[in-house]
């Protein structure tokens, strides 16, 4: 069992927003007494919440480690701005990098911490690490593409493996702009069952994130689009292929055998980051921390708190 946690709301000043804003944060362990560098876990989406990453909190069960979770701005329990739906000039990568910097500084850990970013969170933290921030010690990029071109290519490959009638329904609604229909969502669920989380029934901590995002899809819809494989937002142009070589800290790369983040989307990270290690979980898709929890915790505990060898 992970130790008890504390919750806080971190004030976040956002240019162009004339109301008080905050980032919700949950901390397992004690940042003041931890003997090891704290770990910050950064969730995916964009627009999801931290809930589905909570198995990682078990790292703090030794009483010497602190694990920090937060809900990114616009999602989860943080400030929402549904009035900004569709505003691609507002929902940009830099907003979330600024928020991350605000979180670590508010918590007083900016001089020494490690990060695990999952999916979009891994993309975001890859960019953060490429700027070589002073306090970053180690980085895990979990189930994240090095570029969205590669992501779309991988998604198209996986979609082609679905039954033809499912493919036809997905294309029909994407062409018609009716991706909010129940038929589209039902067809989409087969892809998610195979390549996002294979545990059945869907764990409550995963379902909670999907429910919150369904209630306010502003960030996900604006930046990404209606689904994991139909990318219509500005993230379609996102890439770290050129900048990955700037990541100087030891980096762990993670994906699952059935992952929508196929080997082809992870490989450029591995090829370019000077100090990197890559592990693929054989019985997992996009959430090996859910699908192979015990092994996952063993791997990341050794990486973050043990000796690193390339």
GROMACS .gro file of C-alpha atoms in nm:
model
  310
    1UNK     CA    1   0.000   0.000   0.000
    2UNK     CA    2   0.124   0.347  -0.088
    3UNK     CA    3   0.143   0.600   0.196
    4UNK     CA    4  -0.121   0.862   0.257
    5UNK     CA    5  -0.128   1.161   0.029
    6UNK     CA    6  -0.181   1.534   0.049
    7UNK     CA    7  -0.371   1.747  -0.199
    8UNK     CA    8  -0.314   2.106  -0.296
    9UNK     CA    9  -0.421   2.362  -0.553
   10UNK     CA   10  -0.125   2.543  -0.706
   11UNK     CA   11  -0.202   2.895  -0.833
   12UNK     CA   12  -0.129   2.930  -1.204
   13UNK     CA   13  -0.128   3.267  -1.377
   14UNK     CA   14  -0.237   3.226  -1.738
   15UNK     CA   15  -0.194   3.513  -1.985
   16UNK     CA   16  -0.524   3.616  -2.139
   17UNK     CA   17  -0.736   3.459  -1.865
   18UNK     CA   18  -0.891   3.709  -1.625
   19UNK     CA   19  -0.992   3.472  -1.347
   20UNK     CA   20  -0.791   3.285  -1.081
   21UNK     CA   21  -0.659   2.954  -1.214
   22UNK     CA   22  -0.497   2.659  -1.041
   23UNK     CA   23  -0.335   2.321  -1.099
   24UNK     CA   24  -0.460   2.034  -0.882
   25UNK     CA   25  -0.174   1.835  -0.726
   26UNK     CA   26  -0.161   1.510  -0.524
   27UNK     CA   27   0.157   1.412  -0.339
   28UNK     CA   28   0.236   1.068  -0.195
   29UNK     CA   29   0.508   1.074   0.068
   30UNK     CA   30   0.668   1.382   0.221
   31UNK     CA   31   0.863   1.619   0.000
   32UNK     CA   32   1.031   1.771   0.306
   33UNK     CA   33   1.170   1.446   0.444
   34UNK     CA   34   1.220   1.229   0.135
   35UNK     CA   35   1.571   1.085   0.115
   36UNK     CA   36   1.546   1.029  -0.260
   37UNK     CA   37   1.474   1.266  -0.545
   38UNK     CA   38   1.098   1.302  -0.586
   39UNK     CA   39   0.933   1.163  -0.897
   40UNK     CA   40   0.680   1.371  -1.090
   41UNK     CA   41   0.432   1.165  -1.297
   42UNK     CA   42   0.286   1.351  -1.596
   43UNK     CA   43  -0.033   1.215  -1.747
   44UNK     CA   44  -0.141   1.185  -2.107
   45UNK     CA   45  -0.429   1.312  -2.315
   46UNK     CA   46  -0.390   1.600  -2.356
   47UNK     CA   47  -0.686   1.677  -2.132
   48UNK     CA   48  -0.691   1.357  -1.924
   49UNK     CA   49  -0.628   1.337  -1.546
   50UNK     CA   50  -0.371   1.175  -1.321
   51UNK     CA   51  -0.598   0.897  -1.187
   52UNK     CA   52  -0.490   0.618  -1.421
   53UNK     CA   53  -0.124   0.665  -1.321
   54UNK     CA   54  -0.190   0.603  -0.951
   55UNK     CA   55  -0.027   0.255  -0.942
   56UNK     CA   56   0.303   0.444  -0.966
   57UNK     CA   57   0.233   0.587  -0.619
   58UNK     CA   58   0.346   0.252  -0.478
   59UNK     CA   59   0.704   0.369  -0.532
   60UNK     CA   60   0.651   0.579  -0.220
   61UNK     CA   61   0.578   0.277  -0.001
   62UNK     CA   62   0.940   0.271   0.122
   63UNK     CA   63   0.891   0.587   0.324
   64UNK     CA   64   1.194   0.742   0.153
   65UNK     CA   65   1.037   0.846  -0.177
   66UNK     CA   66   0.776   1.104  -0.277
   67UNK     CA   67   0.566   1.077  -0.593
   68UNK     CA   68   0.389   1.384  -0.731
   69UNK     CA   69   0.083   1.372  -0.956
   70UNK     CA   70  -0.102   1.667  -1.101
   71UNK     CA   71  -0.392   1.729  -1.337
   72UNK     CA   72  -0.284   1.941  -1.630
   73UNK     CA   73  -0.460   2.271  -1.681
   74UNK     CA   74  -0.797   2.235  -1.852
   75UNK     CA   75  -0.858   1.879  -1.732
   76UNK     CA   76  -0.926   1.664  -1.428
   77UNK     CA   77  -0.962   1.866  -1.108
   78UNK     CA   78  -0.766   2.166  -1.232
   79UNK     CA   79  -0.921   2.482  -1.377
   80UNK     CA   80  -1.133   2.419  -1.686
   81UNK     CA   81  -1.186   2.668  -1.966
   82UNK     CA   82  -1.456   2.520  -2.193
   83UNK     CA   83  -1.501   2.866  -2.345
   84UNK     CA   84  -1.160   2.811  -2.507
   85UNK     CA   85  -1.278   2.503  -2.698
   86UNK     CA   86  -1.132   2.514  -3.048
   87UNK     CA   87  -0.882   2.791  -2.965
   88UNK     CA   88  -0.564   2.644  -3.109
   89UNK     CA   89  -0.367   2.959  -3.030
   90UNK     CA   90  -0.437   2.911  -2.656
   91UNK     CA   91  -0.400   2.535  -2.606
   92UNK     CA   92  -0.036   2.498  -2.706
   93UNK     CA   93   0.256   2.291  -2.581
   94UNK     CA   94   0.425   2.592  -2.422
   95UNK     CA   95   0.128   2.648  -2.189
   96UNK     CA   96   0.179   2.305  -2.038
   97UNK     CA   97   0.557   2.341  -2.015
   98UNK     CA   98   0.504   2.666  -1.825
   99UNK     CA   99   0.257   2.489  -1.598
  100UNK     CA  100   0.503   2.208  -1.524
  101UNK     CA  101   0.772   2.462  -1.435
  102UNK     CA  102   0.522   2.637  -1.209
  103UNK     CA  103   0.438   2.309  -1.033
  104UNK     CA  104   0.797   2.205  -0.955
  105UNK     CA  105   0.889   2.555  -0.840
  106UNK     CA  106   0.583   2.587  -0.619
  107UNK     CA  107   0.669   2.253  -0.458
  108UNK     CA  108   1.030   2.360  -0.412
  109UNK     CA  109   1.178   2.062  -0.599
  110UNK     CA  110   1.316   2.243  -0.905
  111UNK     CA  111   1.676   2.170  -0.804
  112UNK     CA  112   1.639   1.793  -0.792
  113UNK     CA  113   1.364   1.567  -0.933
  114UNK     CA  114   1.295   1.294  -1.187
  115UNK     CA  115   1.002   1.264  -1.428
  116UNK     CA  116   0.787   0.992  -1.579
  117UNK     CA  117   0.569   1.113  -1.866
  118UNK     CA  118   0.306   0.888  -2.019
  119UNK     CA  119   0.182   0.923  -2.378
  120UNK     CA  120   0.124   1.299  -2.432
  121UNK     CA  121   0.295   1.347  -2.095
  122UNK     CA  122   0.604   1.174  -2.234
  123UNK     CA  123   0.597   1.395  -2.542
  124UNK     CA  124   0.575   1.702  -2.320
  125UNK     CA  125   0.853   1.588  -2.089
  126UNK     CA  126   1.073   1.494  -2.382
  127UNK     CA  127   1.049   1.855  -2.494
  128UNK     CA  128   1.116   1.974  -2.137
  129UNK     CA  129   1.425   1.754  -2.107
  130UNK     CA  130   1.558   1.872  -2.444
  131UNK     CA  131   1.591   2.218  -2.288
  132UNK     CA  132   1.827   2.064  -2.031
  133UNK     CA  133   1.666   2.210  -1.718
  134UNK     CA  134   1.904   2.228  -1.426
  135UNK     CA  135   1.723   2.006  -1.173
  136UNK     CA  136   1.612   1.715  -1.393
  137UNK     CA  137   1.791   1.394  -1.286
  138UNK     CA  138   1.630   1.111  -1.486
  139UNK     CA  139   1.348   1.079  -1.737
  140UNK     CA  140   1.110   0.802  -1.839
  141UNK     CA  141   0.918   0.844  -2.164
  142UNK     CA  142   0.637   0.589  -2.154
  143UNK     CA  143   0.426   0.490  -2.455
  144UNK     CA  144   0.501   0.815  -2.638
  145UNK     CA  145   0.571   0.891  -3.005
  146UNK     CA  146   0.876   1.082  -3.118
  147UNK     CA  147   0.658   1.239  -3.386
  148UNK     CA  148   0.288   1.247  -3.469
  149UNK     CA  149   0.359   1.157  -3.831
  150UNK     CA  150   0.488   0.824  -3.703
  151UNK     CA  151   0.192   0.796  -3.464
  152UNK     CA  152  -0.061   0.837  -3.745
  153UNK     CA  153   0.130   0.588  -3.960
  154UNK     CA  154   0.122   0.334  -3.676
  155UNK     CA  155  -0.246   0.399  -3.609
  156UNK     CA  156  -0.334   0.342  -3.974
  157UNK     CA  157  -0.150   0.011  -3.964
  158UNK     CA  158  -0.342  -0.100  -3.653
  159UNK     CA  159  -0.676   0.023  -3.790
  160UNK     CA  160  -0.624  -0.194  -4.096
  161UNK     CA  161  -0.622  -0.498  -3.864
  162UNK     CA  162  -0.976  -0.424  -3.739
  163UNK     CA  163  -1.280  -0.596  -3.893
  164UNK     CA  164  -1.385  -0.427  -4.216
  165UNK     CA  165  -1.725  -0.324  -4.085
  166UNK     CA  166  -1.559  -0.141  -3.794
  167UNK     CA  167  -1.321   0.035  -4.033
  168UNK     CA  168  -1.617   0.137  -4.250
  169UNK     CA  169  -1.808   0.286  -3.956
  170UNK     CA  170  -1.508   0.483  -3.839
  171UNK     CA  171  -1.439   0.624  -4.185
  172UNK     CA  172  -1.805   0.705  -4.243
  173UNK     CA  173  -1.826   0.925  -3.935
  174UNK     CA  174  -1.483   1.082  -3.982
  175UNK     CA  175  -1.574   1.181  -4.338
  176UNK     CA  176  -1.913   1.312  -4.227
  177UNK     CA  177  -1.781   1.498  -3.925
  178UNK     CA  178  -2.007   1.299  -3.693
  179UNK     CA  179  -1.741   1.160  -3.464
  180UNK     CA  180  -1.953   1.253  -3.162
  181UNK     CA  181  -2.207   0.984  -3.258
  182UNK     CA  182  -2.254   0.675  -3.041
  183UNK     CA  183  -2.187   0.447  -3.337
  184UNK     CA  184  -1.843   0.605  -3.383
  185UNK     CA  185  -1.766   0.573  -3.013
  186UNK     CA  186  -1.873   0.208  -3.011
  187UNK     CA  187  -1.658   0.130  -3.314
  188UNK     CA  188  -1.366   0.321  -3.164
  189UNK     CA  189  -1.386   0.114  -2.845
  190UNK     CA  190  -1.256  -0.198  -3.024
  191UNK     CA  191  -0.934  -0.016  -3.108
  192UNK     CA  192  -0.904   0.100  -2.747
  193UNK     CA  193  -0.969  -0.255  -2.619
  194UNK     CA  194  -0.682  -0.387  -2.829
  195UNK     CA  195  -0.426  -0.109  -2.817
  196UNK     CA  196  -0.497   0.127  -2.522
  197UNK     CA  197  -0.584  -0.092  -2.222
  198UNK     CA  198  -0.646  -0.466  -2.249
  199UNK     CA  199  -0.759  -0.523  -1.888
  200UNK     CA  200  -1.129  -0.611  -1.868
  201UNK     CA  201  -1.336  -0.468  -1.725
  202UNK     CA  202  -1.168  -0.132  -1.763
  203UNK     CA  203  -1.017  -0.037  -1.424
  204UNK     CA  204  -1.205   0.236  -1.241
  205UNK     CA  205  -0.901   0.464  -1.230
  206UNK     CA  206  -0.883   0.452  -1.612
  207UNK     CA  207  -1.258   0.492  -1.660
  208UNK     CA  208  -1.254   0.794  -1.429
  209UNK     CA  209  -1.015   0.977  -1.659
  210UNK     CA  210  -1.221   0.899  -1.969
  211UNK     CA  211  -1.536   1.015  -1.792
  212UNK     CA  212  -1.383   1.348  -1.690
  213UNK     CA  213  -1.253   1.403  -2.041
  214UNK     CA  214  -1.593   1.316  -2.190
  215UNK     CA  215  -1.751   1.576  -1.963
  216UNK     CA  216  -1.514   1.842  -2.091
  217UNK     CA  217  -1.319   1.740  -2.405
  218UNK     CA  218  -1.196   2.095  -2.468
  219UNK     CA  219  -0.821   2.029  -2.449
  220UNK     CA  220  -0.818   1.688  -2.618
  221UNK     CA  221  -1.050   1.789  -2.900
  222UNK     CA  222  -0.869   2.118  -2.967
  223UNK     CA  223  -0.512   1.991  -2.959
  224UNK     CA  224  -0.559   1.634  -3.082
  225UNK     CA  225  -0.898   1.564  -3.233
  226UNK     CA  226  -1.186   1.320  -3.177
  227UNK     CA  227  -0.983   1.002  -3.124
  228UNK     CA  228  -0.639   0.845  -3.084
  229UNK     CA  229  -0.620   0.778  -3.456
  230UNK     CA  230  -0.812   1.066  -3.618
  231UNK     CA  231  -0.580   1.360  -3.550
  232UNK     CA  232  -0.722   1.692  -3.663
  233UNK     CA  233  -0.563   1.937  -3.416
  234UNK     CA  234  -0.225   2.111  -3.421
  235UNK     CA  235  -0.055   1.815  -3.251
  236UNK     CA  236  -0.065   1.655  -3.596
  237UNK     CA  237   0.251   1.854  -3.674
  238UNK     CA  238   0.428   1.775  -3.345
  239UNK     CA  239   0.777   1.621  -3.356
  240UNK     CA  240   1.083   1.572  -3.136
  241UNK     CA  241   1.286   1.381  -3.392
  242UNK     CA  242   1.540   1.661  -3.439
  243UNK     CA  243   1.553   1.770  -3.075
  244UNK     CA  244   1.565   1.429  -2.905
  245UNK     CA  245   1.946   1.431  -2.926
  246UNK     CA  246   1.944   1.731  -2.689
  247UNK     CA  247   1.815   1.516  -2.401
  248UNK     CA  248   2.121   1.476  -2.178
  249UNK     CA  249   1.983   1.287  -1.877
  250UNK     CA  250   1.956   0.906  -1.853
  251UNK     CA  251   1.626   0.813  -2.018
  252UNK     CA  252   1.409   0.504  -1.996
  253UNK     CA  253   1.181   0.432  -2.292
  254UNK     CA  254   0.874   0.215  -2.240
  255UNK     CA  255   0.605   0.065  -2.460
  256UNK     CA  256   0.386  -0.243  -2.478
  257UNK     CA  257   0.384  -0.521  -2.737
  258UNK     CA  258   0.024  -0.435  -2.834
  259UNK     CA  259   0.072  -0.061  -2.785
  260UNK     CA  260  -0.064   0.202  -3.019
  261UNK     CA  261   0.282   0.348  -2.954
  262UNK     CA  262   0.439   0.082  -3.175
  263UNK     CA  263   0.814   0.025  -3.191
  264UNK     CA  264   0.831   0.246  -3.500
  265UNK     CA  265   0.718   0.552  -3.301
  266UNK     CA  266   0.955   0.487  -3.009
  267UNK     CA  267   1.266   0.401  -3.213
  268UNK     CA  268   1.370   0.761  -3.293
  269UNK     CA  269   1.390   0.839  -2.921
  270UNK     CA  270   1.621   0.542  -2.870
  271UNK     CA  271   1.831   0.620  -3.176
  272UNK     CA  272   1.890   0.982  -3.077
  273UNK     CA  273   1.893   1.014  -2.697
  274UNK     CA  274   2.257   0.954  -2.595
  275UNK     CA  275   2.185   0.780  -2.263
  276UNK     CA  276   1.877   0.568  -2.322
  277UNK     CA  277   1.741   0.226  -2.240
  278UNK     CA  278   1.425   0.072  -2.392
  279UNK     CA  279   1.194  -0.195  -2.255
  280UNK     CA  280   0.882  -0.342  -2.416
  281UNK     CA  281   0.627  -0.510  -2.190
  282UNK     CA  282   0.515  -0.831  -2.365
  283UNK     CA  283   0.159  -0.851  -2.227
  284UNK     CA  284   0.065  -0.485  -2.244
  285UNK     CA  285  -0.075  -0.226  -2.478
  286UNK     CA  286  -0.068   0.149  -2.401
  287UNK     CA  287  -0.084   0.118  -2.022
  288UNK     CA  288   0.171  -0.137  -1.898
  289UNK     CA  289   0.160   0.030  -1.555
  290UNK     CA  290  -0.199  -0.105  -1.541
  291UNK     CA  291  -0.151  -0.425  -1.740
  292UNK     CA  292   0.177  -0.550  -1.585
  293UNK     CA  293   0.191  -0.342  -1.271
  294UNK     CA  294   0.430  -0.547  -1.061
  295UNK     CA  295   0.693  -0.579  -1.332
  296UNK     CA  296   0.647  -0.215  -1.429
  297UNK     CA  297   0.711  -0.093  -1.076
  298UNK     CA  298   1.019  -0.312  -1.051
  299UNK     CA  299   1.158  -0.168  -1.373
  300UNK     CA  300   1.100   0.197  -1.293
  301UNK     CA  301   1.213   0.163  -0.930
  302UNK     CA  302   1.546   0.022  -1.049
  303UNK     CA  303   1.580   0.291  -1.314
  304UNK     CA  304   1.499   0.593  -1.098
  305UNK     CA  305   1.675   0.481  -0.782
  306UNK     CA  306   1.937   0.231  -0.893
  307UNK     CA  307   2.257   0.263  -1.099
  308UNK     CA  308   2.207   0.341  -1.467
  309UNK     CA  309   2.387   0.149  -1.738
  310UNK     CA  310   2.325   0.212  -2.104
   0.00000   0.00000   0.00000
